[in-house]
Tab-separated table of C-alpha atoms and ligand atoms in Angstrom:
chain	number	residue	atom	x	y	z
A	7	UNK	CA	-55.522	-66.575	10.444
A	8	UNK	CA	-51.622	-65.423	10.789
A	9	UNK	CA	-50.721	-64.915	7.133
A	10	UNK	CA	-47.733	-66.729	5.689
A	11	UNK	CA	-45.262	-67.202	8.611
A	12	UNK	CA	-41.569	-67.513	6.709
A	13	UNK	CA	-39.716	-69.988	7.568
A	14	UNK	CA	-37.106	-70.688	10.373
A	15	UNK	CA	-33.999	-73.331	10.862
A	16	UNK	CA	-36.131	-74.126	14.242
A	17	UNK	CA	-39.127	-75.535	12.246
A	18	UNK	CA	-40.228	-79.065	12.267
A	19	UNK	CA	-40.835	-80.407	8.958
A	20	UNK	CA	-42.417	-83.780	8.044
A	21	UNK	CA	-45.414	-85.052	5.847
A	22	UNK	CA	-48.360	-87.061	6.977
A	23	UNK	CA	-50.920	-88.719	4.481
A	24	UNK	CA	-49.373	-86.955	1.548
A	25	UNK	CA	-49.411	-83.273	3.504
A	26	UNK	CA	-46.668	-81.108	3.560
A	27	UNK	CA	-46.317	-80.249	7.807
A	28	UNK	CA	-44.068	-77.398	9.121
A	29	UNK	CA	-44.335	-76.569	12.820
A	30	UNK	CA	-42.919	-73.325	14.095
A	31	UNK	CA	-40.652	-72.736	17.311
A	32	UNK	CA	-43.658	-70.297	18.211
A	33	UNK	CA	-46.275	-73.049	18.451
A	34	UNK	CA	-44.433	-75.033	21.684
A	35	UNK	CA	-43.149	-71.400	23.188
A	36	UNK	CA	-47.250	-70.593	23.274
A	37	UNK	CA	-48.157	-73.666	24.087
A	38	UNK	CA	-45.873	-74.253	27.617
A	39	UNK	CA	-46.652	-70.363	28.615
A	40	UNK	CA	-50.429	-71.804	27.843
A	41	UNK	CA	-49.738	-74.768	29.878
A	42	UNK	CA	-47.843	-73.317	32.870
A	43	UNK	CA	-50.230	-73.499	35.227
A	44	UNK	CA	-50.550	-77.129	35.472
A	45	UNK	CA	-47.411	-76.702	37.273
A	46	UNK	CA	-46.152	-80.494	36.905
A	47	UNK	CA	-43.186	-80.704	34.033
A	48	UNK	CA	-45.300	-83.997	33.435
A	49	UNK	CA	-48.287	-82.510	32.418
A	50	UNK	CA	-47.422	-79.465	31.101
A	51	UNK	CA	-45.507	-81.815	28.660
A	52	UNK	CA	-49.000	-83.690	28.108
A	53	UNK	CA	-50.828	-80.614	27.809
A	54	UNK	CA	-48.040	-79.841	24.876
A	55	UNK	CA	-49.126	-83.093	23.367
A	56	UNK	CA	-52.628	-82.750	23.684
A	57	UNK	CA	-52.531	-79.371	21.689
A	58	UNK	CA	-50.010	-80.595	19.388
A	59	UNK	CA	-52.411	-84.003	18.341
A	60	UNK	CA	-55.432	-81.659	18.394
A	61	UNK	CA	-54.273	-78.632	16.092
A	62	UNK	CA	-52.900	-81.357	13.716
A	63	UNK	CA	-55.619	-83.121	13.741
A	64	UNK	CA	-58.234	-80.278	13.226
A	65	UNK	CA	-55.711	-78.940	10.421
A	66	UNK	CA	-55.486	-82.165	8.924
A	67	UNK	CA	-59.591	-82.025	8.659
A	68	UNK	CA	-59.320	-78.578	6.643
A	69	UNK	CA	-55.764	-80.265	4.358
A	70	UNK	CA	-57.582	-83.804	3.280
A	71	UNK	CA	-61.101	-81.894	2.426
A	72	UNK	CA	-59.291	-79.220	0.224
A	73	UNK	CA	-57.417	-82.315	-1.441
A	74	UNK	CA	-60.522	-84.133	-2.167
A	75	UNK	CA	-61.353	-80.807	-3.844
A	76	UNK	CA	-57.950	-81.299	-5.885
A	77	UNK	CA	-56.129	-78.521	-4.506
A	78	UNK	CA	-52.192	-78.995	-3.031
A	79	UNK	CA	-52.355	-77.850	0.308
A	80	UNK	CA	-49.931	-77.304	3.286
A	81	UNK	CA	-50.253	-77.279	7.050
A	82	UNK	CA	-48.117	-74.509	9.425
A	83	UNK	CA	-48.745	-74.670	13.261
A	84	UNK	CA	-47.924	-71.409	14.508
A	85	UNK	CA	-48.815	-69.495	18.108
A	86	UNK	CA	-52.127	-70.940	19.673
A	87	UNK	CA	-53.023	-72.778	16.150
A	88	UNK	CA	-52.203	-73.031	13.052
A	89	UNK	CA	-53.303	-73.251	9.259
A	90	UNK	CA	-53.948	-75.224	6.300
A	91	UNK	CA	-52.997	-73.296	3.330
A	92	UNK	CA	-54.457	-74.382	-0.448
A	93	UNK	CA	-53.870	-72.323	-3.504
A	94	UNK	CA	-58.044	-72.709	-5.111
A	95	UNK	CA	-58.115	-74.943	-8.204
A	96	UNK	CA	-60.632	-73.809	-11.079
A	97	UNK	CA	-64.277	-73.888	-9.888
A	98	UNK	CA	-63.391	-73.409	-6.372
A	99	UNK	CA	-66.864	-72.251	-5.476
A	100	UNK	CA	-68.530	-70.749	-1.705
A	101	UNK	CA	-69.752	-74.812	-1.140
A	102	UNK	CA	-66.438	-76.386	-1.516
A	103	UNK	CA	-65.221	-73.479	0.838
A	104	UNK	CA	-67.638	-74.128	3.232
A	105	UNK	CA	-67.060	-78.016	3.680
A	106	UNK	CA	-63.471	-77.168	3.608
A	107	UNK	CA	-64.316	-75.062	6.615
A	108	UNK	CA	-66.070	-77.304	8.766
A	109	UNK	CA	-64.207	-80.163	8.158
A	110	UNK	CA	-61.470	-78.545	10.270
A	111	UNK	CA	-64.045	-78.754	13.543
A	112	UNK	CA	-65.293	-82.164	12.680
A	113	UNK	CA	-61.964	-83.611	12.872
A	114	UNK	CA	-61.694	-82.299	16.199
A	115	UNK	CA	-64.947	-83.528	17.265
A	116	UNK	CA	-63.861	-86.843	15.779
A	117	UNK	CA	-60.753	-86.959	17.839
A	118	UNK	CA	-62.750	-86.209	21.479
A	119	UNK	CA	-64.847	-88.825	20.591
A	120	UNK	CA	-61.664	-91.244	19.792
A	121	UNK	CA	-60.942	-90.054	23.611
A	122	UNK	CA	-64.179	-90.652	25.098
A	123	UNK	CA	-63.837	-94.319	23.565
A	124	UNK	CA	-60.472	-94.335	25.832
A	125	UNK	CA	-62.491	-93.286	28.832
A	126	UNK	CA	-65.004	-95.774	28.006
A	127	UNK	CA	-62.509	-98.956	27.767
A	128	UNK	CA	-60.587	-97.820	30.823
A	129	UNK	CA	-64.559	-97.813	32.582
A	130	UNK	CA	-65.211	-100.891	31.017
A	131	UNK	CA	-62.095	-103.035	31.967
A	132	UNK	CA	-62.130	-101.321	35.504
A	133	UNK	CA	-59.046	-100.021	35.696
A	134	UNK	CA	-58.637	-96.345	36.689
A	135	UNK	CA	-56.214	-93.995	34.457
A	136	UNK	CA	-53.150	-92.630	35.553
A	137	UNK	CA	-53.348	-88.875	36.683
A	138	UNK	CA	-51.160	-88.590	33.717
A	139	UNK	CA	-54.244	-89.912	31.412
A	140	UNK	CA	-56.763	-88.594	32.865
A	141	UNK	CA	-54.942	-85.593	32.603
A	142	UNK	CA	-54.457	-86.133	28.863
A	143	UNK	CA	-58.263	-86.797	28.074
A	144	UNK	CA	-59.194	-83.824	30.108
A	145	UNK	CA	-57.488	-81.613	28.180
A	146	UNK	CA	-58.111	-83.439	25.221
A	147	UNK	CA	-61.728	-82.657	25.773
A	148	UNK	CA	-61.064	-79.154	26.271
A	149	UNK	CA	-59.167	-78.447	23.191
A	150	UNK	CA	-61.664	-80.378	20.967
A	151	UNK	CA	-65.274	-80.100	22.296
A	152	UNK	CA	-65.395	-76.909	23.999
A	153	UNK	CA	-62.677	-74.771	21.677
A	154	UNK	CA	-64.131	-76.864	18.897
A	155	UNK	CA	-67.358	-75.362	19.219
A	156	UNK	CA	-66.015	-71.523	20.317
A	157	UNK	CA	-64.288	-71.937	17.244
A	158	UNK	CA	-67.460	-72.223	15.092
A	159	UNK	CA	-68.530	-68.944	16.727
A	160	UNK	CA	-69.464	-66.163	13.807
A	161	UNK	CA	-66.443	-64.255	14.830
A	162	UNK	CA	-63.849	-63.737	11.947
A	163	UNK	CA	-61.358	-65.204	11.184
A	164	UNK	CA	-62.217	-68.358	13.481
A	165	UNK	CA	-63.520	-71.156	11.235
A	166	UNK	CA	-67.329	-69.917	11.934
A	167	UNK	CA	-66.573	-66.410	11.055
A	168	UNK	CA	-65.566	-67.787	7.382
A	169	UNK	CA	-68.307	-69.624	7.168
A	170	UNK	CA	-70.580	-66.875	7.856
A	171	UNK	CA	-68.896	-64.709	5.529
A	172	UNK	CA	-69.411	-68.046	2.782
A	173	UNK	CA	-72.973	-68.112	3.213
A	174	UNK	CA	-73.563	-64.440	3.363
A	175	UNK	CA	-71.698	-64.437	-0.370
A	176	UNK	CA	-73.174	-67.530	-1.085
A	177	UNK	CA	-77.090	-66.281	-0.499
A	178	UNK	CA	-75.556	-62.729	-2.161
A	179	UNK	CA	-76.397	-60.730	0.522
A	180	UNK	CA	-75.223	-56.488	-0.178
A	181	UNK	CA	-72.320	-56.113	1.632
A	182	UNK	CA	-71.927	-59.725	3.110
A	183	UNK	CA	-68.215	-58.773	4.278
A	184	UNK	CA	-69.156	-55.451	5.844
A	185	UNK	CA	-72.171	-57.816	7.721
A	186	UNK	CA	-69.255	-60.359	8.232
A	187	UNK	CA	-67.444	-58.374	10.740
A	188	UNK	CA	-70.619	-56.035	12.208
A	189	UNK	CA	-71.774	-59.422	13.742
A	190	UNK	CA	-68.079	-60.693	14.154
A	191	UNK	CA	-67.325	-57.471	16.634
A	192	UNK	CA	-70.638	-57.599	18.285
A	193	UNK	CA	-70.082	-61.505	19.148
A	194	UNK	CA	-66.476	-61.249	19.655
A	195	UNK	CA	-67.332	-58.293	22.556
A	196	UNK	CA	-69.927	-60.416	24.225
A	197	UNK	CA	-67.724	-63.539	24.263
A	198	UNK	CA	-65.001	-61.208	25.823
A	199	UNK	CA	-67.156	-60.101	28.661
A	200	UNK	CA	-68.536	-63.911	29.340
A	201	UNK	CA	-64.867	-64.721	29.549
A	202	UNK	CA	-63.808	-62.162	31.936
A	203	UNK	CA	-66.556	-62.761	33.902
A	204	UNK	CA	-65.364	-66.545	34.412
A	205	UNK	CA	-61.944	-64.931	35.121
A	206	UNK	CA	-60.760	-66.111	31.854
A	207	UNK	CA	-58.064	-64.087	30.718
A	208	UNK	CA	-56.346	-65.406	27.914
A	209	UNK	CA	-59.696	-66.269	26.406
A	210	UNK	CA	-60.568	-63.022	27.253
A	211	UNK	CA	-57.905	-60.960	25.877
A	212	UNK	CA	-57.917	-63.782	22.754
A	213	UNK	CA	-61.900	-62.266	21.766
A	214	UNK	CA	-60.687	-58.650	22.809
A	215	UNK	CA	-58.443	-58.933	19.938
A	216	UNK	CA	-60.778	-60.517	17.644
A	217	UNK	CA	-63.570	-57.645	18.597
A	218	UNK	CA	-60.487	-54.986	17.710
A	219	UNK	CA	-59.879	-56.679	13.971
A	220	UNK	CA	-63.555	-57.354	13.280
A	221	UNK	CA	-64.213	-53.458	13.980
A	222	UNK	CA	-60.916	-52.914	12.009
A	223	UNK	CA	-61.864	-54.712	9.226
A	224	UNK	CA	-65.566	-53.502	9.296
A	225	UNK	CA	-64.630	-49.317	8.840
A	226	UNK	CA	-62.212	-50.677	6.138
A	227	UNK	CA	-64.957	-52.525	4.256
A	228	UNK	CA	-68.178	-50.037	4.530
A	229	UNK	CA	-65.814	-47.775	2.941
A	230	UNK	CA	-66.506	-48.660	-0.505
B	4	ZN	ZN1	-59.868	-74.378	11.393
């Protein structure tokens, strides 16, 4: 959703299940001014974690489905996310997009469960977590459950938003982009004003800025 990001000396480089992985200085400067109000240096440096482990993961989703697909892609975390980049093989069609999509998501979902399991065993043995971990699978569900499903939201260019825009093209709707961003703006306002009503203002300002490129990229595309 960032474009290419260049590269710095500052990033991070390594490879994980065959997947190039480059992680910008942005992505931890975000994520402690994201963090900061958990006040503890302990658990803003578990809420670091969490996010790191959770973008990856969700990232890693989108990377392995575009492989099985045959393409070559690469991952960059960068600001409050990240990307998984692919250049399209031959035949790359709106249904290989799609699953490529929401596999991103289902990763995520597949990692909250993996902490509810954690949850479970402490339950189940008796022993009560740390602050530290209980902490950790707080925010864990957070990041994955709740911002896993605000991400499927039909606002571009969150994962949802694509996917609308895929099945619009897909059913070859007239002027599937230009619908693409009419209902991204109107959901991305209303989101806005749920968030600011909750007090939420990073979210807040977050869908404020969506609503602004959805209505951006709307008068650009009912131009033609
Ligand atoms: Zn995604």
């Amino acid at each position: 959703m960032f474009g290419q990001v260049p590269p710095t000396p500052y990033d991070i480089t390594f490879s994980l299940f065959g997947i190039p992985i480059r992680v910008h200085p942005m992505f931890w400067l975000i994520a402690v001014v994201l963090g900061w109000a958990a006040q503890r240096p302990d658990l803003i440096v578990i809420w670091v974690m969490c996010l790191f482990l959770s973008i990856l993961v969700h990232e890693l989703g989108h990377a392995l489905m575009s492989r099985a697909f045959g393409n070559s892609p690469h991952i960059v975390l960068y600001h409050m996310g990240g990307y998984a980049a692919y250049q399209p093989t031959y035949g790359h069609s709106y249904w290989k997009s799609i699953a490529i999509l929401i596999a991103g998501p289902f990763a995520g979902f597949l990692l909250y469960g993996v902490s509810k399991l954690i949850a479970y065993l402490y339950f189940q043995a008796n022993v009560i977590p740390t602050v530290q971990v209980q902490f950790a699978l707080i925010q864990l569900e957070w990041i994955n459950l709740i911002w896993g499903f605000i991400n499927l939201l039909p606002v571009y260019p969150l994962d949802g938003g694509q996917i609308l825009r895929d099945v619009l093209s897909l059913l070859r709707l007239r002027g599937a982009l230009t619908w693409t961003f009419r209902v991204g703006f109107l959901c991305a306002i209303l989101v806005a004003i749920l968030f600011l009503q909750r007090q939420a203002i990073y979210p807040a300002v977050f869908f404020g800025f969506l609503a602004a490129m959805n209505f951006k990229l709307h008068e650009e595309s009912s131009r033609y």
